[in-house]
Coordinates of C-alpha atoms in Angstrom, one line a residue:
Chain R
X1 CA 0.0 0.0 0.0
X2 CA 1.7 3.8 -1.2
X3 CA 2.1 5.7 2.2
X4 CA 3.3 8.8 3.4
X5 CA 4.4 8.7 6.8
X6 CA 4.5 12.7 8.2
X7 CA 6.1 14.1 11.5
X8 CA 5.3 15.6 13.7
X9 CA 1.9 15.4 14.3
X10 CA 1.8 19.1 16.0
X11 CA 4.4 21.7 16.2
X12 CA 4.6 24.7 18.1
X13 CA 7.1 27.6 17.3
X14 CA 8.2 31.0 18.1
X15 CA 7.4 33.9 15.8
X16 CA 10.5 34.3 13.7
X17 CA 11.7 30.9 14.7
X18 CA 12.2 28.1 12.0
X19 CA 9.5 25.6 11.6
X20 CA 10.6 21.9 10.5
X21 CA 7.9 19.4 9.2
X22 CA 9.2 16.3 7.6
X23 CA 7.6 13.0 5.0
X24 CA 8.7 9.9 4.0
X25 CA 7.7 7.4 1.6
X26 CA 7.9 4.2 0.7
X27 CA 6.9 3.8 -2.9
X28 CA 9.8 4.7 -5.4
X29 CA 7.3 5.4 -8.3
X30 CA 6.0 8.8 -6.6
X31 CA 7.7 11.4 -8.7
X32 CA 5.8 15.0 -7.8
X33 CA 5.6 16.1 -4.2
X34 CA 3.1 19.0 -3.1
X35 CA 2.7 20.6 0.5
X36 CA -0.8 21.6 1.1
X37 CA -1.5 24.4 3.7
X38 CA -5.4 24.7 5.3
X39 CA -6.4 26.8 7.7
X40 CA -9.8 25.4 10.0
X41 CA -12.8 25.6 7.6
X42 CA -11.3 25.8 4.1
X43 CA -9.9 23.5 2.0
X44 CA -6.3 22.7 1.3
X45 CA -4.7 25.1 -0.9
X46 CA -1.1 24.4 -2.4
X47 CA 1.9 25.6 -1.0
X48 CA 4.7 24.7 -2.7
X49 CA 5.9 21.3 -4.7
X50 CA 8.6 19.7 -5.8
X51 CA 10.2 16.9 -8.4
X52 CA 12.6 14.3 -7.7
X53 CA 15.6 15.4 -10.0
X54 CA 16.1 19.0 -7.7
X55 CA 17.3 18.5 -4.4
X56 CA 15.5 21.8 -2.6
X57 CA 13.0 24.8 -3.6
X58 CA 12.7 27.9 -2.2
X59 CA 9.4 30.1 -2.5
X60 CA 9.7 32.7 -0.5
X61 CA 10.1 31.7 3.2
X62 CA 9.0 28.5 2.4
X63 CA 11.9 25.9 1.1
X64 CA 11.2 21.8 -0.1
X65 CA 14.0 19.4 0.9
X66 CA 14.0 16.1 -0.9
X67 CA 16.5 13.2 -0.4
X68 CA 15.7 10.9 -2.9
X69 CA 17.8 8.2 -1.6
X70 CA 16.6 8.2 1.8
X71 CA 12.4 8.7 0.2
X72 CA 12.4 11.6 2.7
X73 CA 11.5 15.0 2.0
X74 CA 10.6 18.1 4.7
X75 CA 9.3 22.0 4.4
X76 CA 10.8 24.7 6.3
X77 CA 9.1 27.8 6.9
X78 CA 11.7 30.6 7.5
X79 CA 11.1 33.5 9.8
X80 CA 7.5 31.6 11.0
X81 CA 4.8 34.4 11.5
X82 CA 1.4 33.9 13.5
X83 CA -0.6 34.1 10.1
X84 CA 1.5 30.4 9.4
X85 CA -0.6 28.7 12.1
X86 CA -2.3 26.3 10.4
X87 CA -1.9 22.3 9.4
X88 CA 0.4 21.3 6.9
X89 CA -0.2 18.0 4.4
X90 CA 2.7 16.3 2.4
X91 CA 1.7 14.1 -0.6
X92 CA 3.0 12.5 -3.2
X93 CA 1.8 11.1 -6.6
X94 CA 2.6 9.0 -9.4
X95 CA 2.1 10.6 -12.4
X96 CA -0.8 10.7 -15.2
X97 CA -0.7 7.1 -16.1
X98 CA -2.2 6.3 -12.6
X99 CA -5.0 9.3 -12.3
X100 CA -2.2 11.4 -10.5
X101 CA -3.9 10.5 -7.3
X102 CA -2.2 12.3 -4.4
X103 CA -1.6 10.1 -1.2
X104 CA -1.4 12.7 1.6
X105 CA 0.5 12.5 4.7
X106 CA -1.4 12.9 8.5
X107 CA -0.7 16.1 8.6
X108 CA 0.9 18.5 11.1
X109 CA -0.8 21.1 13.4
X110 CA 1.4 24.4 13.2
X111 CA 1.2 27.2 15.6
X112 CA 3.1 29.6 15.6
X113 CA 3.3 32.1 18.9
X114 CA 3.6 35.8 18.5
Chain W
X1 CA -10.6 28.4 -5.1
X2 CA -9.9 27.7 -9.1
X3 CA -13.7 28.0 -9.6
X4 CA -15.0 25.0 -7.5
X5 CA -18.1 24.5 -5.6
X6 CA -19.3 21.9 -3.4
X7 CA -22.9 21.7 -2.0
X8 CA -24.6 21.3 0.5
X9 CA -21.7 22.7 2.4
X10 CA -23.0 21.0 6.0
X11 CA -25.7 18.6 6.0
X12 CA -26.6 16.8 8.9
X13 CA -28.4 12.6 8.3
X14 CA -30.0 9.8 9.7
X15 CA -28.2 6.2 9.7
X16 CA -29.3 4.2 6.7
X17 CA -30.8 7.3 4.5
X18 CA -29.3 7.9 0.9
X19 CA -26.5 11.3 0.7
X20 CA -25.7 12.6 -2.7
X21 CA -22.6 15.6 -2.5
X22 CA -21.8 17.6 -5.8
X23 CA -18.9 19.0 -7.0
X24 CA -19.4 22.0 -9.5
X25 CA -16.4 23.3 -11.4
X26 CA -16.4 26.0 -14.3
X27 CA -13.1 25.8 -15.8
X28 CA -13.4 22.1 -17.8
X29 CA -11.3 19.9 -15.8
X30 CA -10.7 16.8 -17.2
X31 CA -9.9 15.2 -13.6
X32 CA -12.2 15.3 -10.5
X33 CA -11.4 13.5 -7.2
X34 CA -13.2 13.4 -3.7
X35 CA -11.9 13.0 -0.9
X36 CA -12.8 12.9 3.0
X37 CA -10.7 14.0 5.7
X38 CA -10.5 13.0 9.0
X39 CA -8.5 13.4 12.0
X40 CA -5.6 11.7 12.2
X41 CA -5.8 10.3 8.5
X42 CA -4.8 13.5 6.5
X43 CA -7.4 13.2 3.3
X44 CA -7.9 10.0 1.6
X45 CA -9.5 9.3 -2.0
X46 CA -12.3 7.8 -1.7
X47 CA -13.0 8.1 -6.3
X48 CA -11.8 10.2 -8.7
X49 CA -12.6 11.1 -12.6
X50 CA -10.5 11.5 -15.6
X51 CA -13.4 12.2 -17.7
X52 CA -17.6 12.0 -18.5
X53 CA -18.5 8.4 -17.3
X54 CA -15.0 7.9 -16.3
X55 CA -14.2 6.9 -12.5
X56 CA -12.3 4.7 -10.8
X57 CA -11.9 3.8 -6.8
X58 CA -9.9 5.0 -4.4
X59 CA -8.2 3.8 -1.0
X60 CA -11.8 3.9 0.4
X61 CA -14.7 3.7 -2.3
X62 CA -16.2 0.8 -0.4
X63 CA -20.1 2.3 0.6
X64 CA -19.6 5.5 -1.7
X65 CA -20.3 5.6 -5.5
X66 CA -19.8 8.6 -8.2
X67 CA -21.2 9.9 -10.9
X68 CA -19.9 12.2 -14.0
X69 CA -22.8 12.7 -16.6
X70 CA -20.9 15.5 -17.8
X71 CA -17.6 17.9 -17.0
X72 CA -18.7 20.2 -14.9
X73 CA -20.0 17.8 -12.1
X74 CA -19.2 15.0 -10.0
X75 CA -21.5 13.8 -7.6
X76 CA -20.7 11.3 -4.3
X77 CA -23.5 9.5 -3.5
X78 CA -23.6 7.5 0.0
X79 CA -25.9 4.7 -0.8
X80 CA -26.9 4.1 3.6
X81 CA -25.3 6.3 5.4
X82 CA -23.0 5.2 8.2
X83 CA -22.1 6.8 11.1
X84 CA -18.4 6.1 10.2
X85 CA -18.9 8.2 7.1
X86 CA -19.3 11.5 9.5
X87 CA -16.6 13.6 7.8
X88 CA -15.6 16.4 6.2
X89 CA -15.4 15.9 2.2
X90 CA -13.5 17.8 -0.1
X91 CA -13.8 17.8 -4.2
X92 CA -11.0 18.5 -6.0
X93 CA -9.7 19.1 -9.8
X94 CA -6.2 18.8 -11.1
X95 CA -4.8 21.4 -13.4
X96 CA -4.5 20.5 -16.9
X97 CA -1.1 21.0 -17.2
X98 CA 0.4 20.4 -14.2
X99 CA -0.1 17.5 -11.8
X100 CA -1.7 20.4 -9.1
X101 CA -4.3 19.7 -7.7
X102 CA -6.8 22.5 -6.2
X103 CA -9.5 22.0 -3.3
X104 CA -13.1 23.0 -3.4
X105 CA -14.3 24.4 0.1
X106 CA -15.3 21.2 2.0
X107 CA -19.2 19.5 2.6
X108 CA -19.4 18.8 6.3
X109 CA -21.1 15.3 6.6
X110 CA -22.4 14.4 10.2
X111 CA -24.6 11.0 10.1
X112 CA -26.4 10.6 13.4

């Protein structure tokens, strides 16, 4: 079964601090990798993404690590603000041939202390 | 919200009565997914669309089935609800040329 395994499960940070949230998988076909951001009541909305042939990418204060031998890849969100509070989804997919159905990590619960 | 509506956006059921949830989109997706989410289980696929009369299951299609008469809705029909199927479910469409895909606002399900 294609998992994503995502830690931590919460995370609670200082304003301005650096804000870690990490994934790993298991299936070695998964070659596109979105972070999803939702704040309570909406629906996810895309954050940033990533393929396996770049190592990192930036957008802003927001930065994608992948380690493609290790199937691991993490977000960092620079300089975290208050307006950051709110949970956090890996995924990973497959491509066209298979629907590009996203399998989404547990997600992670970020807040972020002013 | 790449021009995506779900409705009804809460409904509250009884155990055993039939739920249809509809997806609307005005930008001619090709793909359509649902999804539910639930706490501790990030959002799972339940079926998803890659065309008119096109579907195919998901991790958790079992007591769910969909409908696509044509590209600008899915529907999610729960044939007896379930008290396990209280959730929150979200539509979705994938860009066409990207492998993005972008969230309609949620339909609150709570099955008493």
């Amino acid at each position: 079964q294609q998992q994503v395994k995502q830690s931590p499960q919460s995370l609670i940070v200082q304003k301005g601090g650096i804000s870690i949230i990490n994934c790993a998988y298991e299936n070695t076909a998964f070659d596109y990798f979105p972070w999803y951001q939702q704040f309570p009541g909406k629906g996810p909305a895309l954050l940033i993404a990533i393929r396996p042939d770049v190592s990192e990418k930036k957008e802003g204060r927001f930065t994608i690590s992948f380690n493609k031998s290790a199937k691991q890849f993490s977000l960092h969100i620079m300089d975290s603000q208050p307006g950051d509070s709110a949970t956090y989804f890996c995924a990973a997919s497959t491509g066209e041939t298979s629907g590009s159905r996203l399998t989404f990590g547990e997600g992670t619960q970020l807040t972020v202390n002013p | 919200d790449a021009g995506i509506t779900q409705s009804p956006r809460h409904k509250v059921t009884e155990t055993g009565t039939p739920v249809t949830l509809r997806c609307h989109q005005t930008e001619n997706h090709r793909y359509m997914y649902w999804y539910r989410q639930d706490p501790g289980h990030g959002l799972r696929l339940i079926h998803y669309s890659y065309g008119v009369k096109d579907t195919d299951k998901g991790e958790v299609s079992d007591g769910y089935s969909v409908s696509r008469s044509k590209t600008e809705d899915f529907l999610l029909t729960l044939e007896s609800a379930t008290s396990s199927q209280t959730s929150v479910y979200f539509c979705a469409i994938r860009d066409r040329t990207h492998e993005t895909q972008y969230f309609g606002p949620g339909t609150r399900l709570l099955v008493l």
